Coordinates of C-alpha atoms in Angstrom, one line a residue:
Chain J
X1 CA 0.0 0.0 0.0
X2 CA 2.8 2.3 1.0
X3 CA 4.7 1.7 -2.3
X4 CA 1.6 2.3 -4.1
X5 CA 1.4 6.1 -2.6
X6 CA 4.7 6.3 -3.3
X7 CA 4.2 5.7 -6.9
X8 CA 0.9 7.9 -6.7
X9 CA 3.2 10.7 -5.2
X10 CA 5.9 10.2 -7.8
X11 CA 3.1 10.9 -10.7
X12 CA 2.1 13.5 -8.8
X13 CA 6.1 15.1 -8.6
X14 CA 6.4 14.3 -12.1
X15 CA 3.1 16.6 -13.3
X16 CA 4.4 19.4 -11.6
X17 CA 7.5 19.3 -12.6
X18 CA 6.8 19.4 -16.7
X19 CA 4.2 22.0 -15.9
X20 CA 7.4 24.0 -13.8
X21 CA 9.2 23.8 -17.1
X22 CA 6.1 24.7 -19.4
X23 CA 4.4 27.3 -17.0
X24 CA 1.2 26.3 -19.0
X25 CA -1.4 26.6 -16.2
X26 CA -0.3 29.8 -14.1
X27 CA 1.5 31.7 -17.0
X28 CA -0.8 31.3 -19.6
X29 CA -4.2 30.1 -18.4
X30 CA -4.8 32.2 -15.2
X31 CA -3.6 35.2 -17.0
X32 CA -6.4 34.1 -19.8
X33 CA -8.7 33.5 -16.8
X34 CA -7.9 37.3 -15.4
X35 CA -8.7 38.8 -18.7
X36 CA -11.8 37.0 -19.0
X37 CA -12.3 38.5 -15.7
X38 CA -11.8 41.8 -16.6
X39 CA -14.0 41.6 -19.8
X40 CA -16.9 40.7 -17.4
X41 CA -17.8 44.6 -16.3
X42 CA -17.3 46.0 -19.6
X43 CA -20.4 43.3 -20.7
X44 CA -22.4 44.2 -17.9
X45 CA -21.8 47.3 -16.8
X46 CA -18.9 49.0 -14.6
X47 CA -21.5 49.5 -11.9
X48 CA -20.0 49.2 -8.1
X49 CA -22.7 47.6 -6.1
X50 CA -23.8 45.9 -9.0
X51 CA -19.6 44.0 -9.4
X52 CA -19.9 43.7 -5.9
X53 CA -22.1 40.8 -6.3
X54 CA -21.1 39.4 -9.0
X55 CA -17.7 39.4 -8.0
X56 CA -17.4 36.2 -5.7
X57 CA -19.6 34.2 -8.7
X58 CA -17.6 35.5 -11.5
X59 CA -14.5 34.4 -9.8
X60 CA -15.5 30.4 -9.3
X61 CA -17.3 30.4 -12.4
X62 CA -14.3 31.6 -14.4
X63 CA -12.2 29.0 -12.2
X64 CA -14.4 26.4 -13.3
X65 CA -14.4 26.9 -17.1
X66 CA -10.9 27.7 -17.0
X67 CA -9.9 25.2 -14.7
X68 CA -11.2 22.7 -17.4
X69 CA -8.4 23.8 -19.4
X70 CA -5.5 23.0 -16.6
X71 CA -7.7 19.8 -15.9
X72 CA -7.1 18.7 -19.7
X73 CA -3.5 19.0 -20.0
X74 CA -2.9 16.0 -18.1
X75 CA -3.5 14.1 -21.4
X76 CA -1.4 16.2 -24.0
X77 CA 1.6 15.7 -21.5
X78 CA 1.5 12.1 -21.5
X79 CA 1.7 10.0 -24.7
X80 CA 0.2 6.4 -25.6
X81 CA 3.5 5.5 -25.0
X82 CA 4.3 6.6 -21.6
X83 CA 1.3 5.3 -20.7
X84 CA 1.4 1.9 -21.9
X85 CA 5.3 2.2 -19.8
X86 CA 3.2 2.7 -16.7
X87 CA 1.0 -0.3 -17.3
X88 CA 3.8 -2.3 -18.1
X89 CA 5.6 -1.6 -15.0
X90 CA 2.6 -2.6 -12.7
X91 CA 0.9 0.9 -11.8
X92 CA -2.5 0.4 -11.4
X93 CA -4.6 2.5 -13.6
X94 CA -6.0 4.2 -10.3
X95 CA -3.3 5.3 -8.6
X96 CA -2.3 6.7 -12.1
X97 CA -5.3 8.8 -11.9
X98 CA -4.8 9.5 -8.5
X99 CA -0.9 10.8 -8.8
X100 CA -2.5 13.2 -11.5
X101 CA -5.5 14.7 -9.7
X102 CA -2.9 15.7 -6.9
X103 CA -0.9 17.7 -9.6
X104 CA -3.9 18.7 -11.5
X105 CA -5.4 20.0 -7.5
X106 CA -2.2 22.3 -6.7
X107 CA -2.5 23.3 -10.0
X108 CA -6.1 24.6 -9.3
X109 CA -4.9 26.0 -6.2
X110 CA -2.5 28.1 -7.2
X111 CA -4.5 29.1 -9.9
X112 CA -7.6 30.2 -7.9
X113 CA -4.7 31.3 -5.7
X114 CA -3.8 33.7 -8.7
X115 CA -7.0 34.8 -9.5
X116 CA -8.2 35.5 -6.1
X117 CA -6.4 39.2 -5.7
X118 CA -7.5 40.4 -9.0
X119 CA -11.4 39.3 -8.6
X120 CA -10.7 41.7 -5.1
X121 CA -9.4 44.3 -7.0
X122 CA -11.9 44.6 -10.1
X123 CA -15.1 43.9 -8.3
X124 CA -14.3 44.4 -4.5
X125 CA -16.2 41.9 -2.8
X126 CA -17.3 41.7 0.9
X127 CA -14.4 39.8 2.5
X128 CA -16.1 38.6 5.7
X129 CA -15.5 34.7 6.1
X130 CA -12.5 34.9 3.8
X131 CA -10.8 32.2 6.2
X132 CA -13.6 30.0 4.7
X133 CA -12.0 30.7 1.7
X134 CA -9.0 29.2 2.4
X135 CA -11.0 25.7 3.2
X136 CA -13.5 25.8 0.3
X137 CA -10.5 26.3 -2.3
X138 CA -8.8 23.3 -1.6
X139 CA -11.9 21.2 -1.6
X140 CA -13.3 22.7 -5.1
X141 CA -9.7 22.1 -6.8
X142 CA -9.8 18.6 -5.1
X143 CA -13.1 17.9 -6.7
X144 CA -12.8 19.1 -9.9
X145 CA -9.3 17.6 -10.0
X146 CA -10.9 14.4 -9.8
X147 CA -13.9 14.6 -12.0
X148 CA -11.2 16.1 -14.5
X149 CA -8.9 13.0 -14.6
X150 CA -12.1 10.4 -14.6
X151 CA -13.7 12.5 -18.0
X152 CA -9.8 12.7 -19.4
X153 CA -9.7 9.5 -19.2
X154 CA -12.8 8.9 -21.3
X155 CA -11.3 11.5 -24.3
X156 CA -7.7 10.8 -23.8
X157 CA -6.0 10.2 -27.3
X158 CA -9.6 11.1 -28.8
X159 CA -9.2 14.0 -31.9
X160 CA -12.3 15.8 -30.2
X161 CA -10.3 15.7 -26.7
X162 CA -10.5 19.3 -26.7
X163 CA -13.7 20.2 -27.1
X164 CA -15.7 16.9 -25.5
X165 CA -13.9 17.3 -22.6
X166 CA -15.6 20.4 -21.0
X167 CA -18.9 19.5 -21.8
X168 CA -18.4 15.8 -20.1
X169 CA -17.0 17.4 -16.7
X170 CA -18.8 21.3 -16.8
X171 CA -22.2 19.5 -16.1
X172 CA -21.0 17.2 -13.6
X173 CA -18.8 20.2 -11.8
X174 CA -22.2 22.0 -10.9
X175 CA -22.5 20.5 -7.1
X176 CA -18.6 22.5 -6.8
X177 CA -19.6 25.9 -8.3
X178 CA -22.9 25.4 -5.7
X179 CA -21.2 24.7 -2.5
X180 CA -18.2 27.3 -3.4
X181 CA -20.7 30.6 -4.4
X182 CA -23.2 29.9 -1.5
X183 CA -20.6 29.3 1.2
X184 CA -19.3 32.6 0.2
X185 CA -23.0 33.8 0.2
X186 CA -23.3 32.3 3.3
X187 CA -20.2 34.1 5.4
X188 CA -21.5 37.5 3.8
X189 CA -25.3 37.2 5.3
X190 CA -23.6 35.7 8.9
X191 CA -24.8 32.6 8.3
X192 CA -22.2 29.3 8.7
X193 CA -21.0 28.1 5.3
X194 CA -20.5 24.9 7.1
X195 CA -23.3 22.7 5.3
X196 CA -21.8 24.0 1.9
X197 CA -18.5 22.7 3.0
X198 CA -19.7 19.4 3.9
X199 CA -21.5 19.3 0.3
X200 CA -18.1 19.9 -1.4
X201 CA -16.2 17.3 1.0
X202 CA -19.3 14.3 0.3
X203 CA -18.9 15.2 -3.6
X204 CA -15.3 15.2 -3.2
X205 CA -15.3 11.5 -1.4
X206 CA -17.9 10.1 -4.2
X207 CA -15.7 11.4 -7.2
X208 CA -12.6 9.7 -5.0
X209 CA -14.6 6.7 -5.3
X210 CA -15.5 7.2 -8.9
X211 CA -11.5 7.7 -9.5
X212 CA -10.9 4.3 -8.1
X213 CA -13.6 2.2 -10.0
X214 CA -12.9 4.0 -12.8
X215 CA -9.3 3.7 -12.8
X216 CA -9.9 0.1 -12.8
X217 CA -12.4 0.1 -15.6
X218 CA -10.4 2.2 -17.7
X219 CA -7.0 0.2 -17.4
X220 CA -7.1 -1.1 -20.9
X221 CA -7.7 2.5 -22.2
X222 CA -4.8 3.8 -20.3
Chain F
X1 CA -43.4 -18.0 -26.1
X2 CA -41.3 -15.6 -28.4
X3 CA -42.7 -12.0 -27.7
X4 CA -44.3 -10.4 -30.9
X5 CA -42.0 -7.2 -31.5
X6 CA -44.3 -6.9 -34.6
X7 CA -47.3 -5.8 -32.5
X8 CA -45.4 -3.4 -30.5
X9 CA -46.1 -0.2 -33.6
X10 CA -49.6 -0.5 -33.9
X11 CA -50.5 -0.9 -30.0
X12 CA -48.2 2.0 -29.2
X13 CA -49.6 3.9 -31.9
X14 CA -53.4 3.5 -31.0
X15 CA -52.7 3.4 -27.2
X16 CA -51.0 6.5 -27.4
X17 CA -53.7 7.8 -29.6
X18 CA -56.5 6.5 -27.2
X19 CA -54.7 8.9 -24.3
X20 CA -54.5 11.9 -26.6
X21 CA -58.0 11.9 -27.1
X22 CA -59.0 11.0 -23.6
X23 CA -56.9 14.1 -22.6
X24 CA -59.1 16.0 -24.6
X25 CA -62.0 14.5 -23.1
X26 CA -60.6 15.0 -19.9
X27 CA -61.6 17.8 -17.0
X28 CA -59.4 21.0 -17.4
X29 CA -58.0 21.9 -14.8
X30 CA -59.8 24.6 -12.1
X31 CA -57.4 27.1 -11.9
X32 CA -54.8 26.2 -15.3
X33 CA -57.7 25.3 -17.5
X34 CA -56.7 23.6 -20.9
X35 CA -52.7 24.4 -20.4
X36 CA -52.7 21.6 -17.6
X37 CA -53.0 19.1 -20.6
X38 CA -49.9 19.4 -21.4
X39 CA -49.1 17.3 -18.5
X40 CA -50.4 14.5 -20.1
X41 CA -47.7 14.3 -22.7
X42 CA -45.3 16.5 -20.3
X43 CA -44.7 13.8 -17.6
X44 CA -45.1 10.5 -19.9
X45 CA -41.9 12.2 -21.6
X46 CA -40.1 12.8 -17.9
X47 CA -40.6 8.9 -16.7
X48 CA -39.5 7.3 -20.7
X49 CA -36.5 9.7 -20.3
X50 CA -35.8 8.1 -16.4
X51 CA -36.7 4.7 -18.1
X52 CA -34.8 5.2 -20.9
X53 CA -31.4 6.5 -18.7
X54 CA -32.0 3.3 -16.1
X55 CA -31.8 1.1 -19.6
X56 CA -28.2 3.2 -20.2
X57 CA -27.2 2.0 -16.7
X58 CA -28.1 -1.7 -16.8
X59 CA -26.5 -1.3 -20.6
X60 CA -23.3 -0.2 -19.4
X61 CA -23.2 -2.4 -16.4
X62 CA -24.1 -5.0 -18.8
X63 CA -21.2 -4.6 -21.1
X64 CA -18.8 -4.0 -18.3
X65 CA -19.6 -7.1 -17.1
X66 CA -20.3 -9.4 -20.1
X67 CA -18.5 -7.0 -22.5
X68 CA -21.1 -8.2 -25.5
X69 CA -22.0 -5.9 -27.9
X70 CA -25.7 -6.4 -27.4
X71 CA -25.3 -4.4 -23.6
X72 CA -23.6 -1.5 -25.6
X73 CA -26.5 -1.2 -28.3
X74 CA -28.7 -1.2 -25.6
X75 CA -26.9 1.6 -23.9
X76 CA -26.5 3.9 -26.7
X77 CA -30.1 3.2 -27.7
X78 CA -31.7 4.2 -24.9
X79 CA -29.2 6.9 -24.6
X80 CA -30.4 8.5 -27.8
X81 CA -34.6 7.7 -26.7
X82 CA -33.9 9.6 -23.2
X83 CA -32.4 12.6 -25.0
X84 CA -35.0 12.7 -27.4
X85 CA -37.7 12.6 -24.6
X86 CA -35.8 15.2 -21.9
X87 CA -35.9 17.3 -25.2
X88 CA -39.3 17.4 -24.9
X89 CA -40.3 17.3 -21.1
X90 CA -37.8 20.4 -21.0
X91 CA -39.9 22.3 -24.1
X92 CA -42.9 20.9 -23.2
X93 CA -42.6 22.5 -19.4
X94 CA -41.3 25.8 -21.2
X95 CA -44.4 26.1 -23.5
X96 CA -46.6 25.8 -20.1
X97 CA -44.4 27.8 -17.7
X98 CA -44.6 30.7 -19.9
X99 CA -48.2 31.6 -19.4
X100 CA -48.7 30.0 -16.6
X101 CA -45.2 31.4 -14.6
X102 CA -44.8 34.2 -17.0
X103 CA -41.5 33.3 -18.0
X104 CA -40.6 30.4 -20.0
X105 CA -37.6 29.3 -18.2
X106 CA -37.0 29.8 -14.5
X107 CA -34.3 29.1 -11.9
X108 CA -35.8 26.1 -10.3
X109 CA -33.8 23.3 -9.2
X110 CA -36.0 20.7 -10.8
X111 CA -35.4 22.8 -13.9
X112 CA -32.0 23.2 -13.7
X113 CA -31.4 19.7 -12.6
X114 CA -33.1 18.3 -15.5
X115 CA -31.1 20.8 -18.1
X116 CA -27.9 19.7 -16.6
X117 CA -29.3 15.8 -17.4
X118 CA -29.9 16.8 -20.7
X119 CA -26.3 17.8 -21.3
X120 CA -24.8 15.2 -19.3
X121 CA -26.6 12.7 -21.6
X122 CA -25.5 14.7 -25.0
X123 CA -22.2 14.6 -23.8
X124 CA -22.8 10.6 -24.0
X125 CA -24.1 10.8 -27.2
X126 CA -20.9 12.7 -28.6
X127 CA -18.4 10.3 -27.1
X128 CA -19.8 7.7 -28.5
X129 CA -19.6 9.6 -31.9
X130 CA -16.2 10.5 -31.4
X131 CA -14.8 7.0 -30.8
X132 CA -14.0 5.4 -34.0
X133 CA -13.1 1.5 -32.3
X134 CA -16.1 -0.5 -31.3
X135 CA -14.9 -1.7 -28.1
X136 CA -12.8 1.4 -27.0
X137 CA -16.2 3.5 -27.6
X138 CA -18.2 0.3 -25.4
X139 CA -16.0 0.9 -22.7
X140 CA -15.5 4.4 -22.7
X141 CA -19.4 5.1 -23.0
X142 CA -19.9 1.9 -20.4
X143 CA -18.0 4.2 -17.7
X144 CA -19.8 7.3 -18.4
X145 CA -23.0 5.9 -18.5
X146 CA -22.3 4.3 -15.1
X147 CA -21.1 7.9 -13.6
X148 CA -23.7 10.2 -15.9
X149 CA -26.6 8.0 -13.9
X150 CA -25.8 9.8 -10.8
X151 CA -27.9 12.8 -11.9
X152 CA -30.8 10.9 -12.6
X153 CA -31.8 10.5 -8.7
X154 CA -30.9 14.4 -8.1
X155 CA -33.3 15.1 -11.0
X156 CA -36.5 13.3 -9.1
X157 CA -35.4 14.0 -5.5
X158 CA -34.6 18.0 -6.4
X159 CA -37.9 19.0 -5.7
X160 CA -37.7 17.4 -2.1
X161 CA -34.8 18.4 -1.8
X162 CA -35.3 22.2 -2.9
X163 CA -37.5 24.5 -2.4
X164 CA -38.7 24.7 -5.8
X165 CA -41.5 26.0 -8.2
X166 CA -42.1 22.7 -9.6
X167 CA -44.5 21.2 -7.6
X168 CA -43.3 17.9 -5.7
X169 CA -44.1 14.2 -7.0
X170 CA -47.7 13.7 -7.3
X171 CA -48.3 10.2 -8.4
X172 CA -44.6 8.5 -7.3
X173 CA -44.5 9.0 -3.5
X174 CA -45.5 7.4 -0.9
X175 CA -49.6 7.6 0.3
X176 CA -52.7 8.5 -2.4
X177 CA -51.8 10.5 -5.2
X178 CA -52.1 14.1 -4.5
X179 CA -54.5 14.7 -8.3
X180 CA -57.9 14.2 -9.5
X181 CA -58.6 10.1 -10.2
X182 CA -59.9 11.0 -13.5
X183 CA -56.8 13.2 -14.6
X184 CA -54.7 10.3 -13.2
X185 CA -56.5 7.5 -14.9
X186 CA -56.2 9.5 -18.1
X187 CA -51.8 9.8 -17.1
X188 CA -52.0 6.5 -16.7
X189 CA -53.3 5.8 -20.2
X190 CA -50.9 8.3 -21.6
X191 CA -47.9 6.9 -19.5
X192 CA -48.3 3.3 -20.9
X193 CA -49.2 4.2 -24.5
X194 CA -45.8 6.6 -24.2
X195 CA -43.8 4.1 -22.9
X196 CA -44.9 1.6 -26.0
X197 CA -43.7 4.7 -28.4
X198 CA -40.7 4.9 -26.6
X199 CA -40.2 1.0 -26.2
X200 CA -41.1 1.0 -30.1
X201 CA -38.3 3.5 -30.8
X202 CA -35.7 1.9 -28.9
X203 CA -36.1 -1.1 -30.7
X204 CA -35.9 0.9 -33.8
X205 CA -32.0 2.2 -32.2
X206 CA -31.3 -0.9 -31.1
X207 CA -31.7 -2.8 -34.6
X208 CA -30.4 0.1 -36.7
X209 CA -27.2 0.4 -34.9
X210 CA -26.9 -3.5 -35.2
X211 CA -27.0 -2.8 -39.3
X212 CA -24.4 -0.2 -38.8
X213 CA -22.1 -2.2 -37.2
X214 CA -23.0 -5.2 -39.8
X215 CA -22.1 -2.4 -42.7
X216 CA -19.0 -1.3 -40.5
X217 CA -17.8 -4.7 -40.6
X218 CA -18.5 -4.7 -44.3
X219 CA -16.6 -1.8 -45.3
X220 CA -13.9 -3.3 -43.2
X221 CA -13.7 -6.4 -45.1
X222 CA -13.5 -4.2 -48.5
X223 CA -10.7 -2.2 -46.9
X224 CA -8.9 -5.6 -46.2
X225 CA -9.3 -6.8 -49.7
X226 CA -8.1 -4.1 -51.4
X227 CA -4.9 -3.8 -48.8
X228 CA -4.3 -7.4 -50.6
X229 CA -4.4 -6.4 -53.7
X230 CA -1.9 -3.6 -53.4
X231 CA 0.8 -5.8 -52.6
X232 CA 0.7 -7.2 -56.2
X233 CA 3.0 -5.4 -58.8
X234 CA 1.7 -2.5 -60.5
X235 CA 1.3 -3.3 -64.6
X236 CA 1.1 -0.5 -66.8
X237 CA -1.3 -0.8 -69.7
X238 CA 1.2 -1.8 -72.8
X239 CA 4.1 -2.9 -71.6
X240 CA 5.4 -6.3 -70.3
X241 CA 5.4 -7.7 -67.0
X242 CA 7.0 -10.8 -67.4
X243 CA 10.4 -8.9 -67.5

């Protein structure tokens, strides 16, 4: 078991160190995501009240849809070949998936990380609960992290990889962009985000189970 | 006794025709009037499309676990029938929520819920079109139709589980059914002759795609011949080969 976390930790190492060398998802997606962000007020209006609450929304939504493009990396960086390596040498198709929804998770982080101060300063959003924040994050880029690998998985080595992609996991992600807008929503009326937490952690554990059945199913794929 | 497929057309046709009329015939509704009618095609097309998604599920599970190409027909045939019928349920609700609401689309979770099914299910549909290999698209489409079912439950339980403007489950919950016995005797009609149709076209799917993989094979075969050929050497018309 220990090796197989090992293994899981090594894919994981080995993800973030290509996308060190590439810079792919902070120096060209989030800046892509920012600008998106700043197109936002010129389409509906430069209004201060009106950015204030569209502000903490606009942020996780463009996290999402932009996140789907760090999420679908994973399978330009590693070819048929590669892969076929790690099924030769005995890693399970799961812990596969696993060591690349760790990378594809700090990837998300830092990225939402990123995005976080220029949302503040474009839109200036209440910040009461921000140390919320700092919980909800983590469990969003977990969850999406591991919805992305199951659907890159289905479209990995596909021609239409691209484009099928973010309409297999935007649907699915909705459950995320719910529990990450209302426990904002509920810090800034008083109330406890806590339930919206707990709806991001049980969708979290069911996609970790989804990983692991999935990563068995789709061995022979991989 | 070998179930007669060939009888399945004309009963769904005149059942379904029978429940058309009778929802004509039937009381409108107090306060709705004659838009309520809508329902009776409205929720027959909600429970084929829950049907036809369950058939994707035991499809999937099916080919996972036999891996026979049968399972995977089944799958993508019922696939197809549920998108087809959440189509409507979702422009059939629109046509009545506009009068009725004042606004033909709304943010209720039922609503929303049943959009995102809709997409989840195209999504389906367009991996199965993009995977060229028989088995690799099985198994692909086998997985996703076993995670894609997940939504179906949130779709019926939303408007428990919401407070919604759809109103919550009148016929499928527990206790006597919260409608008129005449308007539900007339659904009732309407469900099973819409559940023929829909049985009728999923047959329909299920043998056409079995004639596409029969001409896939065909054109396979072809493409082998002629690879056979090729190998041979080239004669050009006039001159000799034999040197």
């Amino acid at each position: 078991m220990r090796e197989q976390w090992r293994t899981c930790a090594a894919i994981a190492g080995n993800s973030l160190r290509l996308e060190r060398r590439a810079g792919e998802a902070l120096l060209v997606v989030a800046p892509f995501g920012a600008v998106a962000l700043l197109l936002i007020p010129m389409a509906v209006g430069t209004d201060v009240p009106l950015l204030r609450r569209l502000g903490p929304g606009m942020y996780w939504t463009v996290l999402l849809l932009f996140g789907v493009l760090v999420i679908l990396r994973q399978s330009s960086l590693q070819s048929p070949a590669q892969a076929r390596l790690l099924a030769l040498a005995g890693v399970p198709g799961a812990i596969a998936m696993l060591g690349n929804a760790v990378a594809t998770a700090v990837l998300l982080v830092a990225f939402g990380a990123v995005l976080a101060p220029v949302v503040i300063m474009l839109y200036d959003p209440g910040m009461q609960g921000w140390p919320w924040f700092l919980t909800v994050l983590p469990g969003v880029a977990i969850g999406l992290a591991l919805l992305g690998v199951v659907a890159d998985s289905l479209v990995r080595w596909l021609d239409a990889r691209s484009t099928l992609g973010p309409l297999l996991i935007v649907p699915l992600a909705i459950p995320l962009l719910l529990g990450a807008t209302q426990s904002w929503q509920a810090a800034a009326f008083g109330a406890s985000p806590l339930p919206w937490l707990l709806l991001i952690v049980t969708v979290d554990l069911i996609l970790f189970l989804a990983v692991l059945l999935a990563g068995h199913l789709l061995d022979v794929v991989t | 006794m070998k179930p007669r497929f060939d009888l399945l057309p004309p009963l769904a046709m005149a059942v379904a025709a029978v429940g058309v009329a009778l929802a004509f015939i039937a009381p409108p509704d107090r306060v709705q009037g004659n838009l309520q009618k809508l329902m009776y095609v409205h929720v027959p097309a909600a429970w084929i499309a829950y049907l036809a998604f369950v058939l994707t599920l035991i499809g999937s599970i099916g080919w996972l676990w036999r891996r026979e190409p049968r399972w995977d027909r089944l799958a993508a045939a019922a696939a197809e029938v549920g998108v087809f019928f959440t189509g409507l349920a979702i422009a059939l609700g629109a046509i009545w929520g506009k009068p009725v609401w004042g606004v033909w689309w709304t943010w209720d979770a039922r609503l929303v819920t049943t959009a995102l099914l809709f997409f989840v299910y195209l999504g389906y549909l367009a991996l199965r079109r993009v995977t060229e290999d028989r088995s690799d698209r099985a198994r692909r489409s086998a997985v996703f139709g076993v995670v894609a079912f997940i939504q179906v439950p949130v779709v019926h339980f939303s408007v428990i589980w919401w407070r919604t403007l759809h109103q919550p489950p009148t016929v499928l919950r527990p206790g006597d059914p919260t409608i008129d016995h005449t308007m539900l005797a007339v659904l009732l009609v309407n469900l099973v002759g819409f559940t023929l149709l829909g049985a009728w076209m999923l047959r329909q799917r299920f043998r056409l795609l079995a004639q596409l993989e029969d001409l896939e094979d065909a054109l396979a075969a072809r493409d082998l011949e002629l690879a056979g050929h090729s190998i041979e050497t080239p004669k050009l018309e006039g001159r000799r080969s034999d040197v």
